[in-house]
mmCIF file of C-alpha atoms and ligand atoms in Angstrom:
data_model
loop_
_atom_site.group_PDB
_atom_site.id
_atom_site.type_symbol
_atom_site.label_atom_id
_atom_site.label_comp_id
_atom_site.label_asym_id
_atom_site.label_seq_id
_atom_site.Cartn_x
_atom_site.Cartn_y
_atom_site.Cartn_z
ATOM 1 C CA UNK R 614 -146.550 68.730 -125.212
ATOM 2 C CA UNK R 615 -146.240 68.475 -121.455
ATOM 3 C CA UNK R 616 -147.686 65.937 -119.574
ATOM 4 C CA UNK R 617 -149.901 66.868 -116.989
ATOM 5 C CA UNK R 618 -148.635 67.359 -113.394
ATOM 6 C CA UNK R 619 -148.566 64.140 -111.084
ATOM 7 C CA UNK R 620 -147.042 64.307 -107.765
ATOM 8 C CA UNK R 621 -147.170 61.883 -104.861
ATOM 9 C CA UNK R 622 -147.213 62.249 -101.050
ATOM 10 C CA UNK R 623 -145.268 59.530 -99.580
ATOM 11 C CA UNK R 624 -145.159 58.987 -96.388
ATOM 12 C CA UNK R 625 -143.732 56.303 -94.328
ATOM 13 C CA UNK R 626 -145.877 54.922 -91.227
ATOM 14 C CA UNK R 627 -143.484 54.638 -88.543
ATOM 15 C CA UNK R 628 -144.275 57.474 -86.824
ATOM 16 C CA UNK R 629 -146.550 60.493 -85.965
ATOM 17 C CA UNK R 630 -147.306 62.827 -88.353
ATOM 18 C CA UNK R 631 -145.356 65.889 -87.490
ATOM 19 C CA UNK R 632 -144.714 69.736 -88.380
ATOM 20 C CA UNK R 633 -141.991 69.090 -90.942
ATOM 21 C CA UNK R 634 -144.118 66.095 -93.252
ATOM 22 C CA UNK R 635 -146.702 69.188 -93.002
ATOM 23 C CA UNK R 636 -144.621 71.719 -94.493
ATOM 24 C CA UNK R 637 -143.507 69.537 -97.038
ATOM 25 C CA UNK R 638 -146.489 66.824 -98.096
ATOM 26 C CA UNK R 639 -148.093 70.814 -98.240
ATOM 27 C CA UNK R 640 -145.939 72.441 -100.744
ATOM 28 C CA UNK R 641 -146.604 68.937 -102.731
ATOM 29 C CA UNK R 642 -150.620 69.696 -102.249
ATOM 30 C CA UNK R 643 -149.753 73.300 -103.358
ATOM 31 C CA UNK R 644 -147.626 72.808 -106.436
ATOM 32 C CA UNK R 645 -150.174 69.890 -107.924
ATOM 33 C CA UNK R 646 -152.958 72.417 -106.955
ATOM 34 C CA UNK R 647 -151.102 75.040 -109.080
ATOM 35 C CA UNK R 648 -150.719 73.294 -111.905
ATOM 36 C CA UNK R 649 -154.035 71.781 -112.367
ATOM 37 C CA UNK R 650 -152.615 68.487 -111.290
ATOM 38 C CA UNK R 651 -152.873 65.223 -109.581
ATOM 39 C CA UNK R 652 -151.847 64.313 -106.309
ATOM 40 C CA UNK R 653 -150.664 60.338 -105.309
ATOM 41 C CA UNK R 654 -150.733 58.901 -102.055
ATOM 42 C CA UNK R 655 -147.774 56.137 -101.592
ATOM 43 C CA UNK R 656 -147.524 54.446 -98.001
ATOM 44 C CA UNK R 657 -143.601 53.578 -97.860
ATOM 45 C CA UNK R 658 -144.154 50.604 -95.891
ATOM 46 C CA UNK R 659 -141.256 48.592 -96.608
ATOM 47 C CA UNK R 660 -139.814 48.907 -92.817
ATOM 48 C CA UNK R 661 -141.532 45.877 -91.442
ATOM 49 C CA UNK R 662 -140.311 46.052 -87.960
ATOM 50 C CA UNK R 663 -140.735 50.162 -87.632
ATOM 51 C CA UNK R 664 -144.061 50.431 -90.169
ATOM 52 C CA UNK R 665 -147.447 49.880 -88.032
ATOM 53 C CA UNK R 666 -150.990 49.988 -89.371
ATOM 54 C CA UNK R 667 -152.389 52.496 -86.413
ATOM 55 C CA UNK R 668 -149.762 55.083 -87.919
ATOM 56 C CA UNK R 669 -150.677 54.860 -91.590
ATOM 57 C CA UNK R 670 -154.163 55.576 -89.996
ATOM 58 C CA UNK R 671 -153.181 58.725 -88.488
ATOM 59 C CA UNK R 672 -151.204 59.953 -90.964
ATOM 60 C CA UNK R 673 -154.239 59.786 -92.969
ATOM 61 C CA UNK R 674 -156.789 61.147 -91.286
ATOM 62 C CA UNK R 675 -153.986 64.555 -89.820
ATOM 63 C CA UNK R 676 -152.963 65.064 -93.816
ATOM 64 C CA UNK R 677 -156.838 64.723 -94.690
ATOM 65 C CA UNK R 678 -157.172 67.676 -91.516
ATOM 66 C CA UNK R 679 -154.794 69.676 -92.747
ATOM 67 C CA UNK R 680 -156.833 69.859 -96.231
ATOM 68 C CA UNK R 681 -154.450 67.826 -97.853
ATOM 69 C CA UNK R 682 -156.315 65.858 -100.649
ATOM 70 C CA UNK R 683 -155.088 63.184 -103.006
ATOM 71 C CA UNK R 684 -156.328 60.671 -105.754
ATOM 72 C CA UNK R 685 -157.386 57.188 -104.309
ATOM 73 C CA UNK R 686 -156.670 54.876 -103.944
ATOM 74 C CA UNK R 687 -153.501 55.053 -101.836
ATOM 75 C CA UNK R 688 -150.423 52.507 -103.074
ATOM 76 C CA UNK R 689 -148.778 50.414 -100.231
ATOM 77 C CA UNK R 690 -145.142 49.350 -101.278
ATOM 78 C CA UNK R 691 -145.747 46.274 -99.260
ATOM 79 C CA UNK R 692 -148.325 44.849 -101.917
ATOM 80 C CA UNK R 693 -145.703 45.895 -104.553
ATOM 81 C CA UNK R 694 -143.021 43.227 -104.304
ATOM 82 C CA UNK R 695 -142.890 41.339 -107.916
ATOM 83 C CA UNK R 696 -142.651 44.798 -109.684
ATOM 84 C CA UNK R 697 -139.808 45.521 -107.520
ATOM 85 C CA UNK R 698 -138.000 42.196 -107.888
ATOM 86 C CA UNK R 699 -138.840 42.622 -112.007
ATOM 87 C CA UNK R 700 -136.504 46.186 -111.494
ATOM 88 C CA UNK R 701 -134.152 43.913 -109.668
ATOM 89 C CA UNK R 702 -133.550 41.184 -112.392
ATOM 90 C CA UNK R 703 -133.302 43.921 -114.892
ATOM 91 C CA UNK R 704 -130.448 45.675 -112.714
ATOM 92 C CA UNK R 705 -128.821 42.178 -112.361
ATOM 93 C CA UNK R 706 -129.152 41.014 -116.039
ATOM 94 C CA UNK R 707 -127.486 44.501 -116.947
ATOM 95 C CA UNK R 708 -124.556 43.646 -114.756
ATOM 96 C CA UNK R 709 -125.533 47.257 -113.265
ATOM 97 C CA UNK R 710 -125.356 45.502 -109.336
ATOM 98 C CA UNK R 711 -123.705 42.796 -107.496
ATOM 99 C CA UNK R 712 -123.967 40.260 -104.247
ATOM 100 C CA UNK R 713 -122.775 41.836 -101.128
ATOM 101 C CA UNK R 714 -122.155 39.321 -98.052
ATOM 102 C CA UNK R 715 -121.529 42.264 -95.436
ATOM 103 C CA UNK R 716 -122.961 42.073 -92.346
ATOM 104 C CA UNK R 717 -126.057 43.608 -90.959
ATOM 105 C CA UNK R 718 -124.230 45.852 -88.681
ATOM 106 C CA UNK R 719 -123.041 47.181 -92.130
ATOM 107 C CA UNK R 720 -126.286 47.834 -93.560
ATOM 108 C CA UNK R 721 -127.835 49.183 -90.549
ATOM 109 C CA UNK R 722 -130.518 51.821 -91.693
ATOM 110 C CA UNK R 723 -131.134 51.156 -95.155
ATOM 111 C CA UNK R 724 -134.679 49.947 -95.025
ATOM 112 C CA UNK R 725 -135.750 53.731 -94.898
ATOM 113 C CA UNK R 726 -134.741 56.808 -96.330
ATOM 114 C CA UNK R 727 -131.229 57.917 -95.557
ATOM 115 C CA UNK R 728 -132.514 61.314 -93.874
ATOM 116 C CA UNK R 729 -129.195 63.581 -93.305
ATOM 117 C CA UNK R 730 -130.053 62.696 -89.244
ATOM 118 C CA UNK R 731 -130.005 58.919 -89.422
ATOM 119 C CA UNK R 732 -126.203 59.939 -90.474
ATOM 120 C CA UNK R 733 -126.743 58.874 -93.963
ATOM 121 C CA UNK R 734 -125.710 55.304 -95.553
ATOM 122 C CA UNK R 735 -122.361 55.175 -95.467
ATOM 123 C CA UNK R 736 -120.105 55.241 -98.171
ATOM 124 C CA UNK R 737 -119.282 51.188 -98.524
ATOM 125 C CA UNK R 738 -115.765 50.377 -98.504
ATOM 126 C CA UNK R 739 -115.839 48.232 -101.818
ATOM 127 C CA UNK R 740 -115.136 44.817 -99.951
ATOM 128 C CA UNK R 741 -117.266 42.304 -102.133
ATOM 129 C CA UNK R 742 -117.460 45.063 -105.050
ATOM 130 C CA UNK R 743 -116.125 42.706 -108.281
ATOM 131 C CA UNK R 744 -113.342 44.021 -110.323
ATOM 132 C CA UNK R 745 -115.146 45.501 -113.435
ATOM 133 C CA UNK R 746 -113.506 42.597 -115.625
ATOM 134 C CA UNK R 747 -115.712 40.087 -114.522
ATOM 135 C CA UNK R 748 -119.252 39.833 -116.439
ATOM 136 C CA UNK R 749 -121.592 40.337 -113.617
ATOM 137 C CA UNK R 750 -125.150 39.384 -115.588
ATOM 138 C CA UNK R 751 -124.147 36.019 -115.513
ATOM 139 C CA UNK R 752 -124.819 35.339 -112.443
ATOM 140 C CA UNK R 753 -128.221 34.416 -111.697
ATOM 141 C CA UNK R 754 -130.390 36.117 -108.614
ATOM 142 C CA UNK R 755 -129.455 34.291 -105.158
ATOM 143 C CA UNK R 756 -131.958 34.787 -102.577
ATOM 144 C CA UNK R 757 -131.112 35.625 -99.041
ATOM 145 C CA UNK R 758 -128.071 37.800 -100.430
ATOM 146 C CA UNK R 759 -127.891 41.701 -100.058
ATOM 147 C CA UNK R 760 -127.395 43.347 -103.597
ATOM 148 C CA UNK R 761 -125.764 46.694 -104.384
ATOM 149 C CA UNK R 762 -125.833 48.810 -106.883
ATOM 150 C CA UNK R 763 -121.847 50.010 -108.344
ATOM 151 C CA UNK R 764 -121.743 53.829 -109.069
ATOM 152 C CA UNK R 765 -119.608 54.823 -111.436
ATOM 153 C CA UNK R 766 -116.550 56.620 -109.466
ATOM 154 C CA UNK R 767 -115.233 60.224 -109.221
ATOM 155 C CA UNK R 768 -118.687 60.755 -111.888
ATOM 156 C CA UNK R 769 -119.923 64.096 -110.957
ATOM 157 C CA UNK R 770 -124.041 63.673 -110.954
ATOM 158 C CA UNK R 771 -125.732 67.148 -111.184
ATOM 159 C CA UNK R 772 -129.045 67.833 -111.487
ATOM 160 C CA UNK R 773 -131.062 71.319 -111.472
ATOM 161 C CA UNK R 774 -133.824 71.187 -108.234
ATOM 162 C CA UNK R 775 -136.431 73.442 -109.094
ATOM 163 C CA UNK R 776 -136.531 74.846 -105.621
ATOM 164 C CA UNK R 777 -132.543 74.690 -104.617
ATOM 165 C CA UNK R 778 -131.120 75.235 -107.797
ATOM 166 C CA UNK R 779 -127.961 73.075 -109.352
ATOM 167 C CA UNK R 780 -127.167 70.481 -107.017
ATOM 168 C CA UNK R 781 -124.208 68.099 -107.469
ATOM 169 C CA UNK R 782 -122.917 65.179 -105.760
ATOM 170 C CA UNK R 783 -119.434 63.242 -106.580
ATOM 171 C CA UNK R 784 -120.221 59.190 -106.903
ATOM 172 C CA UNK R 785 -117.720 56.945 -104.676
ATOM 173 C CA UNK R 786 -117.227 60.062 -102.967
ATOM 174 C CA UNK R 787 -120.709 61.717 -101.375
ATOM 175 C CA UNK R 788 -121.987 58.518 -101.966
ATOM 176 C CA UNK R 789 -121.415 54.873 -102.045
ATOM 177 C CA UNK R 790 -122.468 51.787 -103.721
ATOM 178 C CA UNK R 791 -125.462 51.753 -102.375
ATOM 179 C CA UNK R 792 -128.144 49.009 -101.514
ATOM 180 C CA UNK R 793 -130.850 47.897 -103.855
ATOM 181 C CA UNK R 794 -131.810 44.450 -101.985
ATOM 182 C CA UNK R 795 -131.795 43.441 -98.710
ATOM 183 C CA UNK R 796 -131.276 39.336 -97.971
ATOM 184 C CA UNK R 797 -134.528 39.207 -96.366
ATOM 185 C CA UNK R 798 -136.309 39.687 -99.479
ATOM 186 C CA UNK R 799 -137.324 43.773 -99.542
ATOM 187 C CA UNK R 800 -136.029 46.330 -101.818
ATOM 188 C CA UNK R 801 -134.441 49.231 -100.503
ATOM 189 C CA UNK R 802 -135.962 52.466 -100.289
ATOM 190 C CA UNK R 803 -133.834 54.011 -103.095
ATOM 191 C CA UNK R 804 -134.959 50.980 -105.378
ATOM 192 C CA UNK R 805 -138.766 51.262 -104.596
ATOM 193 C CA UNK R 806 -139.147 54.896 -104.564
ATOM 194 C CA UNK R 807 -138.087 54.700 -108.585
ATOM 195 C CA UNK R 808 -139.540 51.938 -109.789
ATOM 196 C CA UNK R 809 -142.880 53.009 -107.908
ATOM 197 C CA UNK R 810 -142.437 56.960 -108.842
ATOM 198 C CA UNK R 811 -141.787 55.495 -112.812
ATOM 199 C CA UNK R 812 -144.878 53.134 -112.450
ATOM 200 C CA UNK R 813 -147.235 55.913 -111.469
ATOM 201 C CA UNK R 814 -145.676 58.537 -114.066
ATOM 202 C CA UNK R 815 -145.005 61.165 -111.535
ATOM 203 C CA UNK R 816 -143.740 64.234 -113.248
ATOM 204 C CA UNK R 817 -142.339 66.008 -110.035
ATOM 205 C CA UNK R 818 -141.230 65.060 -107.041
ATOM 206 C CA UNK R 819 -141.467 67.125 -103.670
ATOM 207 C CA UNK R 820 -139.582 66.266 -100.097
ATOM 208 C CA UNK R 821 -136.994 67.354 -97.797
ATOM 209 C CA UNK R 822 -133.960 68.463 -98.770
ATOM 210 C CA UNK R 823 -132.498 65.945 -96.399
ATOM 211 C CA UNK R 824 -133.080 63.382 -99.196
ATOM 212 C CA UNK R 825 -130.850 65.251 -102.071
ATOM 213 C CA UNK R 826 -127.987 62.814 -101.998
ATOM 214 C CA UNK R 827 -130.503 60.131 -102.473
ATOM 215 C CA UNK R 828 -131.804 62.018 -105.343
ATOM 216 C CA UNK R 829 -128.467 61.713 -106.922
ATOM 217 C CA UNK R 830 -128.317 58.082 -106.059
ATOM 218 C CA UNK R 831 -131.920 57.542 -107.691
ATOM 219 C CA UNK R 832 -130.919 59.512 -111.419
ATOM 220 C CA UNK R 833 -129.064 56.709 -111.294
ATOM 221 C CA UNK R 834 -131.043 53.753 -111.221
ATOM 222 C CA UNK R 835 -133.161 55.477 -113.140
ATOM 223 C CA UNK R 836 -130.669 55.728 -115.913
ATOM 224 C CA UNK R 837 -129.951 51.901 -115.655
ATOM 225 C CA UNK R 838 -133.510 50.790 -115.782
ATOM 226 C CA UNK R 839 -134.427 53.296 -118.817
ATOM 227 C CA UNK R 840 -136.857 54.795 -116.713
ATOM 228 C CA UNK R 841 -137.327 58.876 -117.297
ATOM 229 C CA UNK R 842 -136.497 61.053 -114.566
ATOM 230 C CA UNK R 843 -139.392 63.379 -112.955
ATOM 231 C CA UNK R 844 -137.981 67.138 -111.454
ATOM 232 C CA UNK R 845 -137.560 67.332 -108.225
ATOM 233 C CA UNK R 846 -138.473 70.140 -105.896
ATOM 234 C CA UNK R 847 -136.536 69.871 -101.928
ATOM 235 C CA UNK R 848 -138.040 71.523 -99.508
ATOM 236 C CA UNK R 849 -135.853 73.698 -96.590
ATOM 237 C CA UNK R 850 -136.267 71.713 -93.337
ATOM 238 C CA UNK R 851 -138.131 73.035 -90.489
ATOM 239 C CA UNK R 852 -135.808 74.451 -87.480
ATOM 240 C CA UNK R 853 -136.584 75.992 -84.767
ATOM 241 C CA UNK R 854 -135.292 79.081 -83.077
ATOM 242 C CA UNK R 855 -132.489 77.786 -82.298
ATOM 243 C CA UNK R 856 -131.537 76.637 -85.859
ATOM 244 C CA UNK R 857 -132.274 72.796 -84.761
ATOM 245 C CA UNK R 858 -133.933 70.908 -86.962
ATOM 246 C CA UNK R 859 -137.543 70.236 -85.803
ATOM 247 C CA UNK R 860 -137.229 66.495 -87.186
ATOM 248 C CA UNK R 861 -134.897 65.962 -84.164
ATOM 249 C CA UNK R 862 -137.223 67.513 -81.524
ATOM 250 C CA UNK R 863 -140.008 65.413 -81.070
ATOM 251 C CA UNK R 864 -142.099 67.293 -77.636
ATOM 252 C CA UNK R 865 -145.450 68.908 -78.953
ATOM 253 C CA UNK R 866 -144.816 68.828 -82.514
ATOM 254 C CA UNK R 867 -146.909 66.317 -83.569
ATOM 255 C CA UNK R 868 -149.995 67.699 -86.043
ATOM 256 C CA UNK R 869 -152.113 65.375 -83.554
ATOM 257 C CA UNK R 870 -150.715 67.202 -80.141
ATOM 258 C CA UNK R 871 -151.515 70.783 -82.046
ATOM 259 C CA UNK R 872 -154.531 69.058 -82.944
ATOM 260 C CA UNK R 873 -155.784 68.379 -79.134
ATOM 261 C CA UNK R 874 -154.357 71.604 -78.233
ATOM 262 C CA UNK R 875 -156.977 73.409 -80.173
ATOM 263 C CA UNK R 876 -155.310 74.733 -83.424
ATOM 264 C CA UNK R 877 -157.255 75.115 -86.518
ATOM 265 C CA UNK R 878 -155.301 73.519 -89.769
ATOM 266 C CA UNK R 879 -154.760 77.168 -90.707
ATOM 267 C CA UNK R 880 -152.742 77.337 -87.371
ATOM 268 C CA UNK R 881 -150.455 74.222 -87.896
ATOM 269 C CA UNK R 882 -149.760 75.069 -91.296
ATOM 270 C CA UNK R 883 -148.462 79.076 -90.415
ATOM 271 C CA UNK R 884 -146.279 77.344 -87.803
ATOM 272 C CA UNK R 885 -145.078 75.303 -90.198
ATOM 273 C CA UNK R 886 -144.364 78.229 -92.443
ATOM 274 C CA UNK R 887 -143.001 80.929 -89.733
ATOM 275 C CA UNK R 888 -140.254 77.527 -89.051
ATOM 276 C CA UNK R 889 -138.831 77.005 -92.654
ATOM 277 C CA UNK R 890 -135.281 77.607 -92.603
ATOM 278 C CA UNK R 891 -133.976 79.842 -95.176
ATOM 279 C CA UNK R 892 -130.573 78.260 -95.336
ATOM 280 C CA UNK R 893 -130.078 77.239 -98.834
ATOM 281 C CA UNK R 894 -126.850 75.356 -98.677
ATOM 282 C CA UNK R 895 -126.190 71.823 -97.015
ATOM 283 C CA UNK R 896 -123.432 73.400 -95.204
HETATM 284 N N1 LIG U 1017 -140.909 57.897 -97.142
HETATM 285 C C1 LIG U 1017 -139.851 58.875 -97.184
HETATM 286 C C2 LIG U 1017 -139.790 59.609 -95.890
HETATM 287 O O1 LIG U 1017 -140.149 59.216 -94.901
HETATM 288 C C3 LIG U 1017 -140.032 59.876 -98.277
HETATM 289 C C4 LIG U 1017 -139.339 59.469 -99.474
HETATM 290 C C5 LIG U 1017 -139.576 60.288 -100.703
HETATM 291 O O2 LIG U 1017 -140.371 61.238 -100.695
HETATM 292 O O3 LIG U 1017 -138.972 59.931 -101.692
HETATM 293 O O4 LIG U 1017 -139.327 60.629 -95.758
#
């Protein structure tokens, strides 16, 4: 039997609602709605310095204009730390990650998700990466230490999106041993989003296609924590008529300017529609 449909909107509050969240937090409205389903609200607040209250607010109350409607009570990841450090010592005792000592300027960016126009993480260059002969789960947690998580190398990670099609991504090569724990105490995003998208038994997930590498990256801490793996539907980004992404244009695009200019939801969402790219490969 199938389990019922469970999606989640997940937004993080360091910014202004704009046209592309619409397009996408509304094909996850649409796709629950299809299927009978229910719809989560996560607040990906892990970004202390860049998340604010007044924007979780707003993002609220546009999504909630737009007719976007969701189970309560929303999550916030920052009231989630414990189950995240749980995933962590699991991750550690498996010998699945290791201590990193890099420097900030290193990790720059990892706090939220690696959108394709933040430039990505970057693939790390290995330098406090163990050699695989020493037992890594012996080693209890350190606080105040970065941890990473070692990808297998030259494995080829596929996995079908139920909007894109196959997608696959080389590990060591498209992507990096990536962060799992930053030395100030938070999770990264790629940790959180699976331990909290496990927790709440989501069966699909649906964002940007900007975050398909970190999809890859997630099947695999998924794998090492013996979670189960929901689908995953990526959305086409919104461009405009140039081809540029709208993400990177921020003048008049946020739901709450459209708002005060007088458009009905109805409105927003058709401009959100008439922009969706129909490029369907990352190139
Ligand atoms: N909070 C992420 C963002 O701003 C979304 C992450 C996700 O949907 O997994 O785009």
């Amino acid at each position: 039997m199938t389990r019922p449909y469970i999606g989640r909107l997940a937004p993080s509050p360091t910014g202004l609602l704009h046209l592309g969240h619409a397009a996408t937090f509304w094909a996850a409205h649409q796709r629950a709605k299809a299927d009978n389903g229910t719809l989560l609200l996560r607040i990906e607040d892990l970004d202390t310095q860049r998340s604010k209250s007044h924007f979780a607010e707003a993002i609220l109350e546009d999504l909630q204009w737009l007719g976007i409607t969701w189970q309560p009570p929303a999550l916030h990841q920052s009231q989630r730390l414990p189950l995240y450090r749980e995933a962590l010592d699991q991750l550690l005792i498996s010998g699945h990650i290791y201590p990193c000592h890099c420097s900030r300027k290193d990790l720059a960016g990892m706090m939220h998700a690696p959108h394709e126009d933040t430039d990505d993480e970057p693939v790390y260059p290995g330098i406090c990466r163990p050699a695989l002969d020493v037992p890594q789960n012996k080693i209890p947690f350190q606080p105040n230490i970065n941890y990473r998580f070692r990808v297998p190398d030259s494995e080829i990670i596929t996995f079908e999106d139920k909007n894109l099609g196959l997608q696959s991504y080389k590990a060591g090569t498209d992507f990096g041993d990536f962060l799992v724990w930053r030395k100030d105490g938070l999770p990264s995003y790629q940790l959180a989003c699976v331990v909290d998208d496990a927790a709440t038994q989501i069966t699909e997930v649906v964002r940007g296609r900007d975050l398909l590498k970190s999809t890859a990256r997630q099947l695999l801490l998924q794998l090492a924590l013996n979670i189960s793996t929901p689908d995953y539907f990526h959305t086409h980004l919104l461009t405009d008529e140039r081809g540029i992404r709208l993400a990177k244009r921020h003048d008049a695009l946020a739901i709450r300017t459209l708002r005060q200019q007088g458009l009905m939801p109805a409105e927003v969402l058709q401009m959100a529609d008439l922009h969706m790219t129909t490029v369907t490969s990352d190139s």
